[in-house]
Amino acid sequence: AGQDGGALRDRLGADSGAGAAAGRRREVDDDDAAAAAGGEGGLHECWHAPPHVRNSHKISNSLLADPPPALPYFVRRSRMHNVPVYKDITHGCRKMTVIRKVEGDIWVGALESDVKDYLTQLAGKTPATQVNEVASSIRVKGYFDVELKNWLMDKGF
């Protein structure tokens, strides 16, 4: 407890404290300088670049290729580029499927009626649905997550 900062730094080693941070900053600057000179290193190999920046060149062209479909509604993908259709259990045993991130006409004239028509053809009966316009989601009674994900991807979402 009675040691001064210099002695403590010597006990912990030369890489502790501000010296280590300065060393890391120098490494990053060296990588950036090498990238600017055309050598190895740079932003994509830097220790502090987040994964979405490091791997931005690896995003599949199929995610970026087609424009959105011309429909009165749009289902936005999640930040990890997944279709936002999820299973949900309420009250311990009630199985539900949730379609989230719906924009545009969510009501009877568009997405809800399209979902009901598709699931009626698929299951043989019309499932119960619940539209939550504030949360931008539709809940469907039953587990239809795989079918609805495939259906939305076939539509171009």
Short mmCIF file of C-alpha atoms in Angstrom, two decimals:
data_model
loop_
_atom_site.label_atom_id
_atom_site.label_comp_id
_atom_site.label_asym_id
_atom_site.label_seq_id
_atom_site.Cartn_x
_atom_site.Cartn_y
_atom_site.Cartn_z
CA ALA A 1 0.00 0.00 0.00
CA GLY A 2 2.94 2.30 0.63
CA GLN A 3 4.44 1.98 -2.84
CA ASP A 4 4.57 4.89 -5.23
CA GLY A 5 3.32 4.72 -8.81
CA GLY A 6 6.77 4.13 -10.33
CA ALA A 7 7.55 1.13 -8.15
CA LEU A 8 4.12 -0.37 -8.80
CA ARG A 9 4.62 0.10 -12.54
CA ASP A 10 7.98 -1.65 -12.31
CA ARG A 11 6.40 -4.57 -10.41
CA LEU A 12 3.61 -4.98 -12.96
CA GLY A 13 5.93 -4.71 -15.94
CA ALA A 14 6.57 -2.20 -18.64
CA ASP A 15 3.33 -2.97 -20.53
CA SER A 16 0.94 -1.71 -17.85
CA GLY A 17 -0.79 1.64 -17.61
CA ALA A 18 -0.49 4.47 -20.10
CA GLY A 19 2.65 3.00 -21.67
CA ALA A 20 0.68 -0.03 -22.89
CA ALA A 21 -2.06 2.15 -24.33
CA ALA A 22 0.53 4.27 -26.11
CA GLY A 23 2.14 1.10 -27.48
CA ARG A 24 -1.21 -0.11 -28.80
CA ARG A 25 -1.82 3.26 -30.39
CA ARG A 26 1.58 3.07 -32.09
CA GLU A 27 0.76 -0.40 -33.46
CA VAL A 28 -2.49 0.89 -34.94
CA ASP A 29 -0.75 3.91 -36.43
CA ASP A 30 1.91 1.61 -37.94
CA ASP A 31 -0.83 -0.60 -39.45
CA ASP A 32 -2.61 2.43 -40.90
CA ALA A 33 0.64 3.78 -42.30
CA ALA A 34 1.40 0.39 -43.90
CA ALA A 35 -2.09 0.30 -45.43
CA ALA A 36 -1.65 3.80 -46.83
CA ALA A 37 1.66 2.74 -48.33
CA GLY A 38 0.02 -0.28 -49.96
CA GLY A 39 1.41 -2.87 -47.56
CA GLU A 40 -0.24 -5.38 -45.22
CA GLY A 41 -2.31 -4.25 -42.25
CA GLY A 42 -4.86 -1.49 -42.24
CA LEU A 43 -8.35 -1.04 -40.91
CA HIS A 44 -9.60 -4.57 -41.56
CA GLU A 45 -6.78 -6.21 -39.62
CA CYS A 46 -6.66 -3.67 -36.81
CA TRP A 47 -7.28 -4.95 -33.26
CA HIS A 48 -10.08 -2.46 -32.54
CA ALA A 49 -12.19 -2.72 -35.68
CA PRO A 50 -15.61 -4.25 -34.92
CA PRO A 51 -16.57 -7.47 -36.76
CA HIS A 52 -19.05 -5.80 -39.13
CA VAL A 53 -16.28 -3.47 -40.34
CA ARG A 54 -13.60 -6.19 -40.56
CA ASN A 55 -15.91 -8.50 -42.52
CA SER A 56 -17.83 -5.90 -44.54
CA HIS A 57 -16.31 -7.21 -47.79
CA LYS A 58 -17.67 -10.71 -47.01
CA ILE A 59 -21.39 -9.80 -47.11
CA SER A 60 -23.12 -11.97 -49.65
CA ASN A 61 -24.12 -10.30 -52.89
CA SER A 62 -27.52 -12.00 -52.67
CA LEU A 63 -28.38 -9.74 -49.71
CA LEU A 64 -27.60 -6.60 -51.69
CA ALA A 65 -28.58 -7.60 -55.24
CA ASP A 66 -32.36 -7.21 -55.58
CA PRO A 67 -34.43 -4.10 -54.88
CA PRO A 68 -37.32 -4.51 -52.43
CA PRO A 69 -40.57 -5.90 -53.87
CA ALA A 70 -43.29 -3.48 -54.97
CA LEU A 71 -45.80 -4.32 -52.22
CA PRO A 72 -47.73 -2.04 -49.86
CA TYR A 73 -45.72 -3.47 -46.91
CA PHE A 74 -42.08 -4.16 -46.17
CA VAL A 75 -40.45 -6.55 -43.68
CA ARG A 76 -37.06 -5.15 -42.68
CA ARG A 77 -34.31 -7.68 -41.88
CA SER A 78 -32.56 -7.77 -38.52
CA ARG A 79 -29.12 -6.26 -38.00
CA MET A 80 -27.60 -9.69 -38.62
CA HIS A 81 -29.49 -9.88 -41.96
CA ASN A 82 -32.00 -12.50 -40.77
CA VAL A 83 -35.70 -12.52 -41.59
CA PRO A 84 -37.44 -11.37 -38.35
CA VAL A 85 -39.81 -14.33 -37.84
CA TYR A 86 -39.66 -15.92 -34.38
CA LYS A 87 -41.31 -18.59 -32.25
CA ASP A 88 -42.90 -17.44 -29.00
CA ILE A 89 -44.60 -19.20 -26.10
CA THR A 90 -47.09 -17.28 -23.96
CA HIS A 91 -48.89 -18.44 -20.82
CA GLY A 92 -46.64 -21.49 -20.64
CA CYS A 93 -48.15 -23.47 -23.51
CA ARG A 94 -49.64 -21.13 -26.15
CA LYS A 95 -47.44 -21.48 -29.24
CA MET A 96 -47.21 -18.37 -31.39
CA THR A 97 -45.18 -17.16 -34.38
CA VAL A 98 -44.22 -13.47 -34.50
CA ILE A 99 -43.35 -11.47 -37.61
CA ARG A 100 -41.53 -8.32 -36.51
CA LYS A 101 -40.20 -5.17 -38.22
CA VAL A 102 -43.22 -4.74 -40.50
CA GLU A 103 -43.50 -1.36 -42.22
CA GLY A 104 -46.31 -0.03 -44.38
CA ASP A 105 -49.79 -1.55 -44.70
CA ILE A 106 -49.88 -4.20 -41.99
CA TRP A 107 -53.68 -4.57 -41.84
CA VAL A 108 -56.29 -6.59 -43.70
CA GLY A 109 -55.56 -5.08 -47.11
CA ALA A 110 -51.98 -6.32 -47.24
CA LEU A 111 -49.66 -8.38 -45.07
CA GLU A 112 -52.16 -9.86 -42.63
CA SER A 113 -54.43 -11.06 -45.42
CA ASP A 114 -51.46 -12.41 -47.43
CA VAL A 115 -50.22 -14.34 -44.37
CA LYS A 116 -53.71 -15.71 -43.71
CA ASP A 117 -54.15 -16.76 -47.35
CA TYR A 118 -50.76 -18.50 -47.43
CA LEU A 119 -51.27 -20.34 -44.13
CA THR A 120 -54.83 -21.34 -45.08
CA GLN A 121 -53.48 -23.02 -48.22
CA LEU A 122 -50.68 -24.60 -46.21
CA ALA A 123 -52.57 -25.82 -43.12
CA GLY A 124 -56.09 -26.20 -44.49
CA LYS A 125 -57.67 -23.77 -42.00
CA THR A 126 -57.29 -20.08 -41.24
CA PRO A 127 -55.07 -19.46 -38.19
CA ALA A 128 -55.87 -16.73 -35.67
CA THR A 129 -53.76 -13.60 -36.13
CA GLN A 130 -53.20 -10.48 -34.07
CA VAL A 131 -51.83 -7.24 -35.52
CA ASN A 132 -49.90 -4.86 -33.27
CA GLU A 133 -49.46 -1.69 -35.28
CA VAL A 134 -47.51 0.13 -32.55
CA ALA A 135 -44.94 -2.68 -32.21
CA SER A 136 -44.98 -3.26 -36.00
CA SER A 137 -45.60 -6.98 -35.60
CA ILE A 138 -48.09 -9.73 -36.40
CA ARG A 139 -48.68 -12.73 -34.14
CA VAL A 140 -49.98 -15.99 -35.61
CA LYS A 141 -51.34 -18.81 -33.50
CA GLY A 142 -49.16 -21.91 -34.01
CA TYR A 143 -45.56 -22.54 -35.03
CA PHE A 144 -45.15 -21.44 -38.66
CA ASP A 145 -41.72 -19.82 -38.37
CA VAL A 146 -39.89 -21.90 -41.00
CA GLU A 147 -42.76 -21.65 -43.49
CA LEU A 148 -43.17 -17.89 -43.03
CA LYS A 149 -39.41 -17.26 -43.30
CA ASN A 150 -39.27 -19.17 -46.58
CA TRP A 151 -42.41 -17.43 -47.85
CA LEU A 152 -41.00 -13.95 -47.04
CA MET A 153 -37.67 -14.79 -48.67
CA ASP A 154 -39.49 -16.05 -51.79
CA LYS A 155 -41.35 -12.72 -51.91
CA GLY A 156 -38.00 -10.88 -51.92
CA PHE A 157 -37.56 -9.81 -48.32
#
